[in-house]
Short mmCIF file of C-alpha atoms in Angstrom, two decimals:
data_model
loop_
_atom_site.label_atom_id
_atom_site.label_comp_id
_atom_site.label_asym_id
_atom_site.label_seq_id
_atom_site.Cartn_x
_atom_site.Cartn_y
_atom_site.Cartn_z
CA MET A 606 31.49 -55.51 -56.20
CA THR A 607 34.15 -52.79 -56.30
CA ASP A 608 36.66 -52.86 -53.44
CA THR A 609 36.48 -49.45 -51.74
CA SER A 610 38.92 -50.23 -48.91
CA PRO A 611 41.95 -47.92 -48.71
CA PRO A 612 45.20 -49.13 -50.29
CA SER A 613 47.36 -51.15 -47.90
CA LEU A 614 51.17 -51.04 -47.95
CA LEU A 615 53.59 -52.89 -45.67
CA LEU A 616 57.02 -51.27 -45.32
CA ALA A 617 59.59 -53.91 -44.42
CA ASN A 618 63.30 -54.42 -43.74
CA CYS A 619 63.91 -51.08 -42.00
CA THR A 620 64.85 -49.52 -38.67
CA VAL A 621 62.24 -47.08 -37.38
CA LEU A 622 63.28 -44.12 -35.23
CA ASP A 623 62.01 -40.67 -34.34
CA ALA A 624 62.55 -37.89 -31.82
CA ARG A 625 61.07 -39.99 -29.02
CA VAL A 626 64.59 -41.36 -28.53
CA LEU A 627 64.93 -38.31 -26.28
CA ASP A 628 62.21 -39.85 -24.12
CA GLY A 629 64.03 -43.17 -23.95
CA LEU A 630 62.26 -44.93 -26.84
CA ALA A 631 64.87 -47.01 -28.65
CA PRO A 632 64.89 -47.40 -32.44
CA VAL A 633 63.02 -50.48 -33.71
CA PRO A 634 65.26 -52.69 -35.90
CA ASP A 635 63.77 -55.25 -38.29
CA ALA A 636 60.58 -53.19 -38.21
CA GLY A 637 57.39 -53.20 -40.18
CA VAL A 638 55.18 -50.20 -40.83
CA TRP A 639 51.68 -50.83 -42.11
CA VAL A 640 50.29 -47.87 -44.05
CA ARG A 641 46.59 -47.97 -44.80
CA GLY A 642 45.28 -45.13 -46.88
CA ASP A 643 47.06 -41.96 -45.79
CA ARG A 644 47.83 -43.07 -42.22
CA ILE A 645 50.03 -45.45 -40.28
CA ALA A 646 47.90 -48.38 -39.13
CA ALA A 647 50.62 -50.19 -37.15
CA VAL A 648 54.35 -50.00 -36.45
CA GLY A 649 56.64 -52.35 -34.56
CA PRO A 650 58.61 -55.58 -35.03
CA TYR A 651 58.03 -56.88 -38.54
CA ALA A 652 56.40 -60.24 -37.75
CA GLY A 653 53.60 -58.80 -35.65
CA VAL A 654 52.85 -55.89 -37.97
CA ALA A 655 52.90 -58.13 -41.05
CA ALA A 656 50.46 -60.57 -39.46
CA GLN A 657 48.11 -57.72 -38.54
CA ALA A 658 48.26 -56.21 -42.03
CA ARG A 659 47.69 -59.54 -43.84
CA ALA A 660 44.79 -60.44 -41.56
CA ALA A 661 43.03 -57.27 -42.67
CA GLY A 662 43.17 -58.13 -46.37
CA PRO A 663 45.41 -57.78 -49.41
CA VAL A 664 48.59 -55.83 -48.74
CA THR A 665 51.51 -54.81 -50.94
CA GLU A 666 54.93 -55.23 -49.33
CA LEU A 667 57.76 -52.81 -50.01
CA ASP A 668 61.30 -53.85 -49.00
CA LEU A 669 63.24 -50.77 -47.88
CA ASP A 670 66.53 -52.68 -47.98
CA ARG A 671 67.77 -52.03 -44.43
CA ALA A 672 66.96 -48.32 -44.54
CA TYR A 673 66.48 -46.06 -41.53
CA LEU A 674 62.91 -44.72 -41.53
CA THR A 675 62.04 -41.39 -39.86
CA PRO A 676 59.30 -38.80 -40.05
CA GLY A 677 59.64 -36.32 -42.87
CA LEU A 678 61.59 -33.16 -42.12
CA VAL A 679 59.92 -29.83 -41.34
CA ASN A 680 61.45 -26.56 -42.56
CA MET A 681 60.13 -23.68 -40.46
CA HIS A 682 61.62 -20.76 -42.41
CA THR A 683 60.70 -21.10 -46.06
CA HIS A 684 60.27 -18.60 -48.90
CA PHE A 685 59.30 -20.22 -52.20
CA SER A 686 59.27 -16.76 -53.82
CA LEU A 687 62.51 -15.48 -52.25
CA SER A 688 64.06 -12.50 -54.07
CA LEU A 689 67.20 -11.19 -52.39
CA PRO A 690 68.95 -8.06 -53.69
CA GLY A 691 70.90 -8.91 -56.83
CA THR A 692 70.37 -10.32 -60.30
CA GLY A 693 68.91 -13.63 -59.14
CA GLY A 694 66.35 -11.90 -56.97
CA ASP A 695 65.51 -9.41 -59.70
CA ASN A 696 64.60 -12.30 -61.98
CA VAL A 697 62.02 -13.48 -59.45
CA LYS A 698 60.68 -9.98 -58.77
CA THR A 699 59.94 -9.42 -62.45
CA MET A 700 57.99 -12.65 -62.90
CA GLY A 701 54.34 -12.34 -63.84
CA PRO A 702 51.76 -14.22 -61.79
CA TYR A 703 51.77 -17.31 -64.05
CA ASP A 704 55.55 -17.59 -64.12
CA LEU A 705 55.69 -17.12 -60.35
CA ALA A 706 53.12 -19.87 -59.80
CA HIS A 707 55.15 -22.34 -61.85
CA TYR A 708 58.39 -21.26 -60.18
CA MET A 709 56.95 -21.82 -56.70
CA ALA A 710 55.37 -25.13 -57.71
CA ASP A 711 58.74 -26.37 -58.95
CA GLY A 712 60.31 -25.34 -55.65
CA ALA A 713 57.61 -27.20 -53.72
CA ARG A 714 58.22 -30.37 -55.74
CA ARG A 715 61.96 -30.20 -55.23
CA THR A 716 61.47 -29.55 -51.51
CA LEU A 717 59.34 -32.66 -51.10
CA HIS A 718 61.87 -34.79 -52.96
CA CYS A 719 64.53 -33.62 -50.47
CA GLY A 720 62.55 -35.27 -47.69
CA VAL A 721 60.88 -32.10 -46.40
CA THR A 722 57.23 -33.05 -46.01
CA THR A 723 56.04 -29.92 -44.14
CA VAL A 724 57.06 -26.27 -44.45
CA ARG A 725 56.20 -23.02 -42.73
CA CYS A 726 56.18 -20.17 -45.25
CA VAL A 727 57.05 -16.86 -43.61
CA ALA A 728 56.46 -14.30 -46.40
CA GLU A 729 55.41 -15.09 -49.96
CA LYS A 730 54.53 -12.88 -52.89
CA ASP A 731 51.00 -11.91 -53.95
CA HIS A 732 49.37 -14.58 -51.74
CA ALA A 733 50.52 -17.17 -54.27
CA ASP A 734 51.28 -19.42 -51.30
CA PHE A 735 47.56 -19.94 -50.69
CA ALA A 736 47.03 -21.10 -54.27
CA LEU A 737 50.07 -23.36 -53.96
CA ARG A 738 48.71 -24.84 -50.73
CA ARG A 739 45.33 -25.53 -52.36
CA ALA A 740 46.95 -27.21 -55.36
CA ILE A 741 49.10 -29.48 -53.18
CA THR A 742 46.19 -30.36 -50.90
CA ALA A 743 44.04 -31.21 -53.92
CA GLY A 744 46.78 -33.46 -55.32
CA ARG A 745 47.24 -31.42 -58.49
CA ILE A 746 50.96 -30.91 -57.86
CA PRO A 747 53.49 -32.62 -55.55
CA GLY A 748 54.73 -30.68 -52.56
CA PRO A 749 55.01 -30.53 -48.79
CA ARG A 750 52.21 -29.63 -46.41
CA ILE A 751 52.15 -25.84 -46.17
CA HIS A 752 51.55 -23.72 -43.09
CA THR A 753 51.82 -20.10 -44.16
CA ALA A 754 51.83 -16.56 -42.82
CA GLY A 755 50.84 -15.01 -46.13
CA ARG A 756 52.51 -11.61 -46.38
CA ALA A 757 54.76 -10.50 -43.53
CA LEU A 758 53.77 -7.31 -41.71
CA VAL A 759 56.24 -4.41 -41.74
CA CYS A 760 56.20 -0.75 -40.82
CA THR A 761 56.36 1.76 -43.67
CA GLY A 762 59.83 1.40 -45.14
CA GLY A 763 60.58 -1.54 -42.83
CA HIS A 764 62.53 -4.72 -43.48
CA GLY A 765 61.42 -6.27 -46.76
CA HIS A 766 59.12 -3.42 -47.77
CA GLU A 767 60.56 -3.42 -51.29
CA SER A 768 58.81 -6.67 -52.16
CA ASN A 769 55.16 -7.66 -52.45
CA ASP A 770 55.65 -10.48 -49.97
CA THR A 771 55.21 -7.89 -47.21
CA LEU A 772 52.40 -5.54 -46.17
CA GLU A 773 53.21 -2.09 -44.83
CA CYS A 774 51.29 -1.07 -41.71
CA ASP A 775 51.58 1.75 -39.17
CA GLY A 776 50.19 2.27 -35.70
CA PRO A 777 48.23 -0.21 -33.59
CA VAL A 778 45.11 0.09 -35.75
CA GLY A 779 47.09 -0.45 -38.93
CA PHE A 780 48.80 -3.54 -37.59
CA ARG A 781 45.52 -4.97 -36.28
CA ARG A 782 44.12 -4.54 -39.77
CA GLY A 783 47.22 -6.19 -41.24
CA VAL A 784 46.82 -9.26 -39.03
CA ARG A 785 43.15 -9.59 -39.91
CA SER A 786 43.85 -9.20 -43.62
CA GLN A 787 46.25 -12.16 -43.60
CA ILE A 788 43.87 -14.30 -41.56
CA LYS A 789 41.09 -13.38 -43.99
CA ALA A 790 43.30 -14.66 -46.83
CA GLY A 791 43.86 -17.95 -44.98
CA ALA A 792 47.03 -17.46 -42.91
CA ASP A 793 47.87 -20.17 -40.38
CA LEU A 794 50.20 -17.85 -38.45
CA ILE A 795 51.43 -14.26 -38.54
CA LYS A 796 54.94 -13.05 -39.40
CA VAL A 797 56.06 -9.56 -38.37
CA MET A 798 59.33 -7.73 -38.97
CA ILE A 799 60.35 -6.05 -35.70
CA SER A 800 63.93 -5.08 -36.55
CA GLY A 801 66.22 -4.53 -39.47
CA GLY A 802 68.12 -7.36 -41.09
CA ILE A 803 70.85 -8.31 -43.48
CA ALA A 804 68.87 -7.70 -46.69
CA GLY A 805 67.83 -4.07 -46.15
CA GLU A 806 70.33 -1.59 -47.61
CA HIS A 807 69.19 1.42 -45.58
CA GLU A 808 68.88 -0.25 -42.18
CA GLY A 809 71.01 -2.19 -39.71
CA ILE A 810 70.39 -5.50 -38.02
CA HIS A 811 70.01 -3.58 -34.76
CA THR A 812 67.39 -1.12 -36.07
CA PRO A 813 64.09 -1.36 -34.10
CA GLN A 814 61.11 -1.07 -36.44
CA LEU A 815 57.94 -1.38 -34.36
CA PHE A 816 56.82 0.45 -31.25
CA ALA A 817 55.63 -1.63 -28.34
CA ASP A 818 51.98 -0.67 -28.87
CA GLU A 819 52.18 -1.80 -32.51
CA LEU A 820 53.68 -5.15 -31.63
CA ALA A 821 51.19 -5.59 -28.79
CA ALA A 822 48.40 -5.02 -31.29
CA VAL A 823 49.80 -7.72 -33.58
CA LEU A 824 50.11 -10.25 -30.78
CA GLU A 825 46.76 -9.52 -29.17
CA THR A 826 44.89 -9.70 -32.47
CA ALA A 827 46.63 -12.83 -33.75
CA HIS A 828 46.24 -14.67 -30.46
CA ALA A 829 42.57 -13.73 -30.27
CA TRP A 830 42.15 -15.47 -33.62
CA GLY A 831 44.13 -18.51 -32.47
CA ARG A 832 47.22 -17.74 -34.54
CA LYS A 833 50.79 -17.78 -33.30
CA VAL A 834 53.19 -14.99 -34.19
CA THR A 835 56.78 -15.28 -35.31
CA ALA A 836 59.07 -12.30 -35.73
CA HIS A 837 62.06 -11.49 -37.87
CA ALA A 838 64.34 -10.08 -35.19
CA GLY A 839 68.03 -9.45 -34.64
CA PRO A 840 68.91 -7.36 -31.57
CA ALA A 841 68.47 -8.45 -27.97
CA GLU A 842 66.65 -5.31 -26.83
CA VAL A 843 63.93 -5.64 -29.45
CA ILE A 844 63.54 -9.37 -28.82
CA ALA A 845 63.35 -8.82 -25.06
CA THR A 846 60.35 -6.53 -25.44
CA ALA A 847 58.64 -8.92 -27.83
CA VAL A 848 59.15 -11.90 -25.52
CA GLU A 849 57.59 -10.06 -22.59
CA LEU A 850 54.60 -9.17 -24.78
CA GLY A 851 54.04 -12.85 -25.64
CA LEU A 852 55.91 -13.51 -28.91
CA ASP A 853 55.75 -17.18 -29.91
CA CYS A 854 58.91 -17.50 -32.02
CA VAL A 855 62.04 -15.58 -33.01
CA GLU A 856 63.55 -15.85 -36.48
CA HIS A 857 67.34 -15.43 -36.72
CA GLY A 858 68.18 -13.93 -33.30
CA TYR A 859 71.52 -12.60 -34.51
CA GLN A 860 72.40 -10.66 -31.33
CA LEU A 861 70.98 -12.47 -28.30
CA THR A 862 72.17 -12.13 -24.70
CA PRO A 863 72.09 -14.54 -21.74
CA GLN A 864 69.31 -12.52 -20.14
CA VAL A 865 67.12 -12.62 -23.24
CA VAL A 866 67.56 -16.34 -23.91
CA THR A 867 66.74 -17.07 -20.27
CA ARG A 868 63.42 -15.25 -20.65
CA MET A 869 62.77 -16.99 -23.98
CA ALA A 870 63.21 -20.36 -22.29
CA GLU A 871 61.03 -19.35 -19.35
CA ARG A 872 58.21 -18.06 -21.55
CA GLY A 873 58.38 -20.81 -24.17
CA THR A 874 59.49 -18.58 -27.05
CA ALA A 875 61.05 -20.76 -29.74
CA LEU A 876 64.06 -19.89 -31.91
CA VAL A 877 64.54 -20.64 -35.60
CA PRO A 878 68.20 -19.58 -35.88
CA THR A 879 68.65 -19.91 -39.67
CA LEU A 880 72.38 -20.47 -39.23
CA LEU A 881 72.94 -20.72 -42.99
CA VAL A 882 72.19 -17.06 -43.68
CA THR A 883 75.41 -15.78 -42.13
CA ARG A 884 77.72 -18.37 -43.73
CA CYS A 885 76.53 -18.79 -47.33
CA LYS A 886 78.84 -16.73 -49.54
CA ALA A 887 78.65 -19.27 -52.38
CA PHE A 888 74.85 -18.92 -52.41
CA PHE A 889 75.11 -15.13 -52.46
CA ASP A 890 77.63 -15.24 -55.29
CA GLU A 891 75.34 -17.53 -57.27
CA LEU A 892 72.50 -14.99 -56.97
CA GLY A 893 74.67 -11.94 -57.58
CA VAL A 894 73.98 -10.53 -54.11
CA PRO A 895 75.69 -7.12 -53.75
CA GLU A 896 78.79 -6.63 -51.66
CA TRP A 897 77.10 -4.52 -48.97
CA MET A 898 74.71 -7.36 -48.12
CA GLN A 899 77.40 -10.02 -48.23
CA CYS A 900 79.58 -8.02 -45.83
CA ARG A 901 76.69 -7.48 -43.41
CA SER A 902 75.62 -11.11 -43.51
CA LEU A 903 79.01 -12.76 -43.24
CA GLY A 904 80.16 -10.20 -40.70
CA ALA A 905 77.25 -11.13 -38.44
CA GLY A 906 78.25 -14.81 -38.45
CA PRO A 907 80.45 -15.05 -35.31
CA ARG A 908 77.93 -13.17 -33.12
CA HIS A 909 75.11 -15.24 -34.64
CA LEU A 910 76.81 -18.49 -33.58
CA GLU A 911 77.39 -17.12 -30.08
CA SER A 912 73.69 -16.28 -29.84
CA PHE A 913 72.72 -19.78 -30.93
CA ALA A 914 75.03 -21.32 -28.33
CA MET A 915 73.51 -19.11 -25.63
CA ALA A 916 70.01 -20.19 -26.60
CA VAL A 917 70.95 -23.86 -26.53
CA GLU A 918 72.60 -23.52 -23.11
CA ALA A 919 69.52 -21.74 -21.73
CA GLY A 920 67.19 -24.48 -22.96
CA VAL A 921 65.37 -22.49 -25.64
CA GLU A 922 63.35 -24.65 -28.03
CA VAL A 923 65.37 -24.61 -31.27
CA LEU A 924 63.63 -25.43 -34.56
CA LEU A 925 64.93 -26.16 -38.07
CA GLY A 926 64.57 -23.43 -40.66
CA SER A 927 66.91 -22.62 -43.54
CA ASP A 928 65.68 -19.24 -44.92
CA MET A 929 67.55 -20.30 -48.05
CA PRO A 930 65.10 -22.20 -50.32
CA PRO A 931 64.74 -25.66 -48.72
CA PHE A 932 65.81 -27.58 -51.81
CA TRP A 933 68.77 -25.41 -52.83
CA ASP A 934 71.99 -27.28 -53.65
CA PHE A 935 74.52 -26.09 -51.09
CA GLU A 936 77.78 -27.54 -49.80
CA GLY A 937 77.13 -31.01 -51.16
CA THR A 938 73.51 -31.36 -50.06
CA ASN A 939 70.29 -29.35 -49.89
CA ALA A 940 69.84 -26.27 -47.71
CA THR A 941 67.50 -28.00 -45.25
CA VAL A 942 69.94 -30.80 -44.47
CA ARG A 943 72.89 -28.40 -44.31
CA GLU A 944 71.03 -26.29 -41.75
CA LEU A 945 70.21 -29.46 -39.80
CA GLU A 946 73.91 -30.36 -39.77
CA TYR A 947 74.78 -26.93 -38.40
CA LEU A 948 72.14 -27.36 -35.67
CA ALA A 949 73.56 -30.78 -34.79
CA GLU A 950 76.98 -29.27 -34.19
CA GLY A 951 75.43 -27.43 -31.26
CA ILE A 952 72.75 -29.83 -30.00
CA GLY A 953 73.76 -33.31 -31.22
CA PRO A 954 71.97 -35.67 -33.64
CA ALA A 955 69.06 -36.74 -31.41
CA ARG A 956 68.05 -33.18 -30.56
CA ALA A 957 68.59 -32.17 -34.18
CA ILE A 958 66.08 -34.83 -35.24
CA HIS A 959 63.66 -33.34 -32.72
CA ALA A 960 64.37 -29.83 -34.07
CA GLY A 961 63.62 -31.03 -37.60
CA THR A 962 60.52 -33.14 -36.89
CA ARG A 963 58.57 -33.29 -33.63
CA GLY A 964 59.54 -29.83 -32.33
CA PRO A 965 58.25 -27.90 -35.36
CA ILE A 966 55.13 -30.03 -35.57
CA ARG A 967 54.34 -29.23 -31.93
CA TRP A 968 54.80 -25.51 -32.61
CA LEU A 969 52.45 -25.78 -35.59
CA GLY A 970 49.84 -27.53 -33.46
CA ALA A 971 49.82 -30.60 -35.71
CA GLU A 972 51.17 -33.19 -33.29
CA ALA A 973 47.97 -35.27 -33.41
CA ASP A 974 48.76 -36.07 -37.05
CA LEU A 975 52.49 -35.69 -37.64
CA GLY A 976 55.98 -35.58 -36.16
CA THR A 977 56.52 -39.20 -35.05
CA VAL A 978 56.17 -42.69 -36.53
CA GLN A 979 53.12 -43.88 -34.59
CA ASP A 980 49.82 -45.65 -35.15
CA GLY A 981 47.18 -43.24 -36.37
CA LYS A 982 49.58 -40.57 -37.63
CA LEU A 983 49.67 -39.43 -41.23
CA ALA A 984 52.22 -41.41 -43.21
CA ASP A 985 54.75 -38.66 -43.94
CA LEU A 986 57.96 -40.73 -43.90
CA ILE A 987 61.46 -40.70 -45.32
CA ALA A 988 64.16 -43.37 -45.62
CA MET A 989 67.94 -43.27 -45.88
CA ASP A 990 70.82 -45.73 -45.70
CA GLY A 991 72.81 -44.13 -42.88
CA ASP A 992 71.88 -43.92 -39.21
CA PRO A 993 70.86 -40.30 -38.44
CA LEU A 994 71.33 -40.89 -34.70
CA ALA A 995 74.98 -41.60 -35.35
CA ASP A 996 75.47 -38.73 -37.81
CA THR A 997 72.94 -36.14 -38.97
CA SER A 998 74.64 -36.17 -42.37
CA ALA A 999 72.73 -39.41 -43.01
CA PHE A 1000 69.91 -37.14 -44.19
CA ARG A 1001 72.09 -36.32 -47.20
CA GLY A 1002 71.24 -39.84 -48.35
CA VAL A 1003 67.44 -39.63 -48.30
CA ARG A 1004 66.34 -41.92 -51.12
CA TRP A 1005 62.68 -42.59 -50.40
CA VAL A 1006 59.89 -40.16 -49.51
CA MET A 1007 56.24 -40.76 -48.66
CA THR A 1008 53.59 -38.14 -48.01
CA GLY A 1009 50.07 -39.02 -46.93
CA GLY A 1010 50.63 -42.69 -47.76
CA ARG A 1011 51.80 -41.97 -51.32
CA VAL A 1012 55.35 -42.63 -52.44
CA ALA A 1013 56.74 -39.38 -53.83
CA ARG A 1014 60.31 -40.57 -54.34
CA ASP A 1015 61.89 -44.01 -54.55
CA ASP A 1016 65.34 -43.91 -56.09
CA ARG A 1017 65.62 -47.71 -56.43
CA ALA A 1018 62.29 -48.00 -58.21
CA GLY A 1019 62.83 -44.95 -60.41
CA VAL A 1020 60.09 -42.82 -58.78
CA PRO A 1021 59.54 -40.08 -59.80
#
């Protein structure tokens, strides 16, 4: 008779930790994690977990060689089809649909291998993100779990209108239709551009781009369909209005004030600060980004850091998101880990782990399945040699990645 039981894997010789350290849960040294099928069946001291796993039937043991084991990272501001102004971006813009699909699939694979097991896409071209999500879910290509907004909503001529990863809308009726069109395509959330930014030549960061009735229409429609809304936003005045109307998340927040961050904390509006985008000259140079954009971006950096510090002090929920492609080689590591390091400078390693794992998963509404190393959760796990509670830079050394119970990377075994 054919054995139809799910594959059983015992992870051994590791220290297990997750964001519950903030709740007083200490890391578990000399731990065992029993993975059965795509989920964690048991976790705890090795002897007890091993006995439980072996009593259930044949099990394969994998020695992690004293690694630290955590949940996979979550990048909440991802663009697999990013095309900034400049020669690098032009190369992406001119790709046909087949080239774009392969380009995005390669980015998804590289993202997973960095230890990012879940992403939130916040504007992708031609709805290619939905095809990418289907391919990953079906197991045809390797990649992280994708939660996506589809195309971002903008006013006519608004931030990002030059690319087909946005949808131009006007008036409350137009924006209601825009929300519904993305939900029809399969969007998990809605992204809306409510101010100018650093990548629009004929706008400023401070430029308001939606009227209150338009934004209210976006929020009311999305929330009626059970979707959260995140907004590209820079200036405090624009963000203040959005927060009062019920915005769920702010992207960037370049020019916050103490009053605005206080209301964000009170109303539960999260912040994805994307600290990399105002301190990444080497990345801009690599892509041939024009001088006007570099000056605007780098010039916004000091105020951006002040805004982040204000948000942290006020108790705003801060979440990891790089804006730069998650896998991009930058300052000796990948963009996701570099952003996490910047976050840790302001909130410390334990809260940074929360911002890169449990916090985003809660925002995405996926906490029943992901975000911590617990019985019953999906086995999205990563391992590294250093202790990330001592230094967030330990994530630079991720050498083993599992998603849904399948090993996607194991440097010591030559996988992939």
